[in-house]
Tab-separated table of C-alpha atoms in Angstrom:
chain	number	residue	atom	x	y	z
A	1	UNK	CA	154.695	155.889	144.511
A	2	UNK	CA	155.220	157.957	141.855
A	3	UNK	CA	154.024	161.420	142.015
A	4	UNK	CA	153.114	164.500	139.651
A	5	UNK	CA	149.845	164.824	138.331
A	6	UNK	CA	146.470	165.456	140.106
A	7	UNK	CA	145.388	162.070	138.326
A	8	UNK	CA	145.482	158.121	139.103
A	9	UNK	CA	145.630	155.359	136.840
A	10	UNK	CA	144.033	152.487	139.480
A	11	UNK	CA	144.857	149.396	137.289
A	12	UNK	CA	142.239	146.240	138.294
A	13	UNK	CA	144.043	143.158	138.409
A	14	UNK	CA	142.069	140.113	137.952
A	15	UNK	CA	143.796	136.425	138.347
A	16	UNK	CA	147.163	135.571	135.936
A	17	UNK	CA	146.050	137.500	132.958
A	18	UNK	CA	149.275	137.206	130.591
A	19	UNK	CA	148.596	141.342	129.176
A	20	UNK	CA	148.634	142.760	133.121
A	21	UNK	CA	152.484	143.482	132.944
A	22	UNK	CA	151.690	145.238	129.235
A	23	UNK	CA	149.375	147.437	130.974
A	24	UNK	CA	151.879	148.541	133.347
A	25	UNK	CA	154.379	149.663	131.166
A	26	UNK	CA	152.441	151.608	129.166
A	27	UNK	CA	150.930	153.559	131.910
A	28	UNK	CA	154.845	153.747	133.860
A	29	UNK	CA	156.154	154.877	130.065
A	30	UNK	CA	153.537	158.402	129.865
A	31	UNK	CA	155.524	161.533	128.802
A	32	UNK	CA	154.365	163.204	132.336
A	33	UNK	CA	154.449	161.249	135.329
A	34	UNK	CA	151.180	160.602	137.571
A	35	UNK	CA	150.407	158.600	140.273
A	36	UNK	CA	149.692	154.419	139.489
A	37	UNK	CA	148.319	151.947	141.973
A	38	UNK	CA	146.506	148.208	141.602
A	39	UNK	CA	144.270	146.715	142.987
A	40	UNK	CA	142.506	143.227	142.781
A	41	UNK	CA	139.998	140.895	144.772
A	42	UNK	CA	141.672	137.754	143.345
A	43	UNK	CA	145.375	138.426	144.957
A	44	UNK	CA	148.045	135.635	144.165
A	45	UNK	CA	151.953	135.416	143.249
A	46	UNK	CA	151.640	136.865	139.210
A	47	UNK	CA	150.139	140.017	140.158
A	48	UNK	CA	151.745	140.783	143.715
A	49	UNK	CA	155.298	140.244	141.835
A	50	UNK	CA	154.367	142.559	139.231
A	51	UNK	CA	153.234	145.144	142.009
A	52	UNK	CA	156.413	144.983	143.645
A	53	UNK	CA	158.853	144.777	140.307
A	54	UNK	CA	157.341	148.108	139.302
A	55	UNK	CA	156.865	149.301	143.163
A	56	UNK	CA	153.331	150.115	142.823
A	57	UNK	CA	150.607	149.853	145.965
A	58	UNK	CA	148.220	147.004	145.513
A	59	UNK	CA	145.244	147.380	147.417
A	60	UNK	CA	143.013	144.191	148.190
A	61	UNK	CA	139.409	143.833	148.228
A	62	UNK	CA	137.794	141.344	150.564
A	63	UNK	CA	135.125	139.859	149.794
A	64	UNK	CA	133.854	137.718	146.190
A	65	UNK	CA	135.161	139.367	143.015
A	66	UNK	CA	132.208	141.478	141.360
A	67	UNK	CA	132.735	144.005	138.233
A	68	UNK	CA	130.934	147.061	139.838
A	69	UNK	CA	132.790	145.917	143.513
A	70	UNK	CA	136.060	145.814	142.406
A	71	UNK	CA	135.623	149.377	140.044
A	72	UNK	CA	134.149	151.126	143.108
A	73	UNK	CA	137.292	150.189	145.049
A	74	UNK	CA	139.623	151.011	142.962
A	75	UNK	CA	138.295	154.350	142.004
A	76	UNK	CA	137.449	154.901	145.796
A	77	UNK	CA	141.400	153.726	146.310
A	78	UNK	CA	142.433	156.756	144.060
A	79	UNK	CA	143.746	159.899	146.550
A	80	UNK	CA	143.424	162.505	143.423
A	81	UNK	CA	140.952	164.560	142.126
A	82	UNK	CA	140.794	162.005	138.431
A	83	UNK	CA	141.225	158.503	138.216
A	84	UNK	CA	141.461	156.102	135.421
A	85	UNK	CA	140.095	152.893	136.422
A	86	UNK	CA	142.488	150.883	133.814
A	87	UNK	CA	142.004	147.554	132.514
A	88	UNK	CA	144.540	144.902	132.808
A	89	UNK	CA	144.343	143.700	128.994
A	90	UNK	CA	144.568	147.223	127.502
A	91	UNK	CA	146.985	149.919	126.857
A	92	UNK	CA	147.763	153.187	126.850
A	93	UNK	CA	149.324	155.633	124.437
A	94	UNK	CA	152.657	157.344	126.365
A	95	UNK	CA	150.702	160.819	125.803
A	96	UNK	CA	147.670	160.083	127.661
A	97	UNK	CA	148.069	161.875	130.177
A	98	UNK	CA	149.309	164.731	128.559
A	99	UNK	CA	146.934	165.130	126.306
A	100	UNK	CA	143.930	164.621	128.963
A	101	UNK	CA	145.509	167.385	131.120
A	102	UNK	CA	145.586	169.882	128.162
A	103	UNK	CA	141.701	168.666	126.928
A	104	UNK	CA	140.160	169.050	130.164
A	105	UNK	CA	141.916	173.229	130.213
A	106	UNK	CA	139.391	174.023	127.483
A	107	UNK	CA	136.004	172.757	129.453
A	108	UNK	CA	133.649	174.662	132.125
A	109	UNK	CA	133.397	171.806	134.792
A	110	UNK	CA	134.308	168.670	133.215
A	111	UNK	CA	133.064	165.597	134.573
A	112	UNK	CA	135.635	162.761	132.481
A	113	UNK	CA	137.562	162.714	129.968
A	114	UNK	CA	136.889	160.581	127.172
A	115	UNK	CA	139.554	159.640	124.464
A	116	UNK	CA	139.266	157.658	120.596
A	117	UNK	CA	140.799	153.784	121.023
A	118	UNK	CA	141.881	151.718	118.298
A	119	UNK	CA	141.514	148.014	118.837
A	120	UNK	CA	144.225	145.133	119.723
A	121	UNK	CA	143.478	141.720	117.620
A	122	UNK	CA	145.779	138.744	117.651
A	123	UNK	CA	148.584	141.060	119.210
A	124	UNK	CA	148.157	143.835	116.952
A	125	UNK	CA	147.477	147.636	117.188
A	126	UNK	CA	144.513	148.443	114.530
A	127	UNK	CA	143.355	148.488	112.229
A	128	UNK	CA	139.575	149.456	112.889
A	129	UNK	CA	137.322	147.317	113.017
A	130	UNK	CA	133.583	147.899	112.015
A	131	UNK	CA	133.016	148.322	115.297
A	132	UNK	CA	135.148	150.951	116.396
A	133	UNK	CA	134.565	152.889	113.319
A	134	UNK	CA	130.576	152.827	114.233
A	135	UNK	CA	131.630	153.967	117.712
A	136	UNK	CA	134.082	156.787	116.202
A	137	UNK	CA	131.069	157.995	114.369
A	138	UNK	CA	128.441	158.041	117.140
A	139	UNK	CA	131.181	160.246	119.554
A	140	UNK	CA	131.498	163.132	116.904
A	141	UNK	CA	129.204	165.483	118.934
A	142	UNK	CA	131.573	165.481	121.733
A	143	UNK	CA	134.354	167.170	119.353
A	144	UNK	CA	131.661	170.310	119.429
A	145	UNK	CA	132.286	171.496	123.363
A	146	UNK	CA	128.944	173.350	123.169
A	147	UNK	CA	127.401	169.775	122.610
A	148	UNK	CA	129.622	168.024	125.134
A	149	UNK	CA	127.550	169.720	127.887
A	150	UNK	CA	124.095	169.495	126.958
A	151	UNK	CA	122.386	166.182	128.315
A	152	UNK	CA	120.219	165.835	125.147
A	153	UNK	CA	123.460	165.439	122.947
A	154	UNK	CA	125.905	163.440	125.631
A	155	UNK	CA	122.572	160.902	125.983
A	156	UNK	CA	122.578	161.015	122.074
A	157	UNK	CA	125.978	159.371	121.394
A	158	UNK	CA	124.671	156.713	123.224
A	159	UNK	CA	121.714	155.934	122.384
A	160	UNK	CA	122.445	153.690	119.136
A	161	UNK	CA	125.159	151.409	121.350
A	162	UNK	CA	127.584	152.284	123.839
A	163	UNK	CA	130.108	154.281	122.066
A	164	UNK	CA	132.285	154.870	124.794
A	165	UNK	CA	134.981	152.931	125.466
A	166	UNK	CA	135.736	152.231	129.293
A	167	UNK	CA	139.161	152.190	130.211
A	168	UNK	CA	139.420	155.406	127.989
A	169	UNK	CA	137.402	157.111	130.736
A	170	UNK	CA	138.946	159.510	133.221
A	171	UNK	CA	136.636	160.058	135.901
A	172	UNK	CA	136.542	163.549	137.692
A	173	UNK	CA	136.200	161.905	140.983
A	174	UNK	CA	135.932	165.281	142.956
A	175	UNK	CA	132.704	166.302	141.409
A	176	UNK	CA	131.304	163.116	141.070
A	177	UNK	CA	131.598	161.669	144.601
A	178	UNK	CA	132.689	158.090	145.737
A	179	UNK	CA	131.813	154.780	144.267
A	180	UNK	CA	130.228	156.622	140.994
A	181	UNK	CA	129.452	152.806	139.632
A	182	UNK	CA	126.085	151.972	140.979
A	183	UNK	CA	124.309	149.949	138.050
A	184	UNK	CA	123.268	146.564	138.398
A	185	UNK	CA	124.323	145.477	134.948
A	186	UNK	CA	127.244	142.953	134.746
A	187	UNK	CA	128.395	143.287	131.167
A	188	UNK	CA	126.632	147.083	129.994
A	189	UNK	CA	127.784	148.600	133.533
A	190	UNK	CA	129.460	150.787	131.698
A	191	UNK	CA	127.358	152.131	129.382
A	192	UNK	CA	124.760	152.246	132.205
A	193	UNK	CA	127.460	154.564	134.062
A	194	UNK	CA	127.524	156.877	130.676
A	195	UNK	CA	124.428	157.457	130.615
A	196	UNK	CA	124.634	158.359	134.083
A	197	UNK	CA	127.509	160.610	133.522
A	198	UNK	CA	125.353	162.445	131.164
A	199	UNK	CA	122.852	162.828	133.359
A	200	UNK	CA	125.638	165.385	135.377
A	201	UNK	CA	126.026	168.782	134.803
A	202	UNK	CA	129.086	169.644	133.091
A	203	UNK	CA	130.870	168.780	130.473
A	204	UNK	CA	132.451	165.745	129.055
A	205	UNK	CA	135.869	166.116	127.422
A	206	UNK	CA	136.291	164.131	124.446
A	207	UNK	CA	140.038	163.856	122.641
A	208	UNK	CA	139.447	162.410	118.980
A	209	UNK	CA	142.575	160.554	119.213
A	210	UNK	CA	143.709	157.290	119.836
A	211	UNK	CA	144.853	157.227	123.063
A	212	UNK	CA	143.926	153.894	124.121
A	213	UNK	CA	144.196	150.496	122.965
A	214	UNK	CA	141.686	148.160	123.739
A	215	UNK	CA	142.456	144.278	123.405
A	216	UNK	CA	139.864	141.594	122.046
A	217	UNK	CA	140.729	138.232	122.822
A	218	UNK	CA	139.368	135.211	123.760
A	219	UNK	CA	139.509	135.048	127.639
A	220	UNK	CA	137.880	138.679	127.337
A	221	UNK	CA	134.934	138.763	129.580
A	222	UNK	CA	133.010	140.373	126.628
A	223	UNK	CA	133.540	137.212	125.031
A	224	UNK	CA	131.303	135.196	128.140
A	225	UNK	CA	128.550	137.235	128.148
A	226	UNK	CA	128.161	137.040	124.737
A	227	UNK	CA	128.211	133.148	125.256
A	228	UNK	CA	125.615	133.080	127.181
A	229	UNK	CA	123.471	135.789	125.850
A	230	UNK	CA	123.486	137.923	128.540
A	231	UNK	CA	124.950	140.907	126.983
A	232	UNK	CA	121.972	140.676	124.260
A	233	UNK	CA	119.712	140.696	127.400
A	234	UNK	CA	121.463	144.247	128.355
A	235	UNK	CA	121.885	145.390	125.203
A	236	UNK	CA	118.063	145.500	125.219
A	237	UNK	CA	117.519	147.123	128.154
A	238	UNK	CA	119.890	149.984	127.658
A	239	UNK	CA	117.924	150.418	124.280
A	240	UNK	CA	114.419	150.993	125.905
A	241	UNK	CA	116.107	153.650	128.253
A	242	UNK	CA	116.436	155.827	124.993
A	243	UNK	CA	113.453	153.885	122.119
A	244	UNK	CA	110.177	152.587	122.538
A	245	UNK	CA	110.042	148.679	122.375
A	246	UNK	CA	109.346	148.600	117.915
A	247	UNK	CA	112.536	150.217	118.034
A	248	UNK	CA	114.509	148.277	120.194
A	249	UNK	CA	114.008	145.316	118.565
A	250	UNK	CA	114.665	146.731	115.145
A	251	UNK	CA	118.095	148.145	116.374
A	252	UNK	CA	118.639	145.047	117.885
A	253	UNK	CA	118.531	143.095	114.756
A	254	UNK	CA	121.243	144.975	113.464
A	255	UNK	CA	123.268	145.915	116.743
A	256	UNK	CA	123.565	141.925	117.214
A	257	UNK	CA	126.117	141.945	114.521
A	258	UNK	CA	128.101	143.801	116.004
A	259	UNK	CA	129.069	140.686	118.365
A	260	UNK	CA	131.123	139.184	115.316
A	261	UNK	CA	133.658	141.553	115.983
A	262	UNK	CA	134.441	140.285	119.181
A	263	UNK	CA	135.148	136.807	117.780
């Protein structure tokens, strides 16, 4: 176990995905050591071996594999004040850590830390797409720290899409409590748990940098629920948390094109 920082990255493993090992080494290769554990409720032989070539715990979930299940027990797994619930097909810049540790000095009572990502396509880092450049645009009141507290402004970035980025979230477990995910969504539960989070009092650290790369491929589970429509189905009802219902559908006309990126 590897020891340092009052932080966790708890990395959900989920079947053979071919990026999980990826993962790993970018979150074993950070400029100041922290602590690393995985945890899955689909065990078999690809991700115990990769456990036990890099000696990390792996913690395992009984029960049938469920997105907010298997988050809440890997956050609740986490023994340190932040954790990083980390995705299996992303990565993470070496300095993530070190630059979340000095962000969060310059916040009253931060709840996370969010970074900037840059997108992986077809095996490569950047460059942005439409997509993240929307997103990049929609986060800028979080550079302003007397924004990144006030619940009008941390609701705002949200409310025209879900400009947050997940694994780039480090959650501040000790002020937030145990198994923070509580929405029902499947594919918006995390922009359902950001608008949560801005519900909290405190702050929310934002780094506009690049810190983390998030992968777009075809087994992506973004990629499903856009298949089969349910992510439209969320997308609309995170919209009429924030618009009346003329609105929603008139954002949704345009928001729906954002789903070309992800193909």
């Amino acid at each position: 176990m590897r020891r340092g920082t009052n932080h966790t990255f708890a990395v959900c493993a989920y079947k053979e995905s071919p990026y999980l090992e990826t993962c790993v080494r970018s979150l074993i290769r950070q400029s100041v050591r922290t602590k690393i554990i995985m945890t899955t409720s689909t065990p078999c032989g690809h991700i115990q071996r990769i456990a036990d070539k890099y000696g990390i715990p792996l913690y395992i979930r009984e029960g049938r594999s469920d997105i907010r299940d298997d988050w809440n027990f890997a956050y609740n797994r986490a023994d340190t004040d932040w954790v990083t619930v980390a995705h299996q097909d992303d990565i993470y810049a070496p300095d993530y850590v070190k630059e979340f540790l000095k962000t969060i000095q310059g916040y009253d009572s931060p709840t996370a830390f969010v970074s900037d990502y840059m997108p992986i396509k077809n095996g490569r880092k950047g460059p942005r797409d439409i997509n993240s450049k929307i997103r990049r645009f929609l986060r800028k009141p979080l550079k302003y720290r007397v924004l990144a507290k006030k619940r009008f402004w941390k609701r705002a970035v949200l409310s025209l899409g879900n400009s947050i980025c997940a694994p780039a979230v480090t959650y501040h477990k000790r002020v937030l409590g145990p198994s923070y995910f509580t929405s029902r969504l499947k594919f918006n539960i995390d922009w359902d748990t950001f608008y949560k989070l801005a519900g909290e009092h405190g702050s929310v650290a934002y780094m506009e940098k690049p810190l983390t790369f998030y992968r777009i491929h075809e087994g992506a589970t973004s990629m499903e629920f856009i298949e089969n429509h349910r992510r439209e189905h969320e997308d609309m009802l995170m919209f009429e948390k924030f618009w009346p219902g003329w609105m929603v559908c008139l954002i949704m006309h345009y928001y729906k094109k954002a789903y070309d990126t992800y193909k």
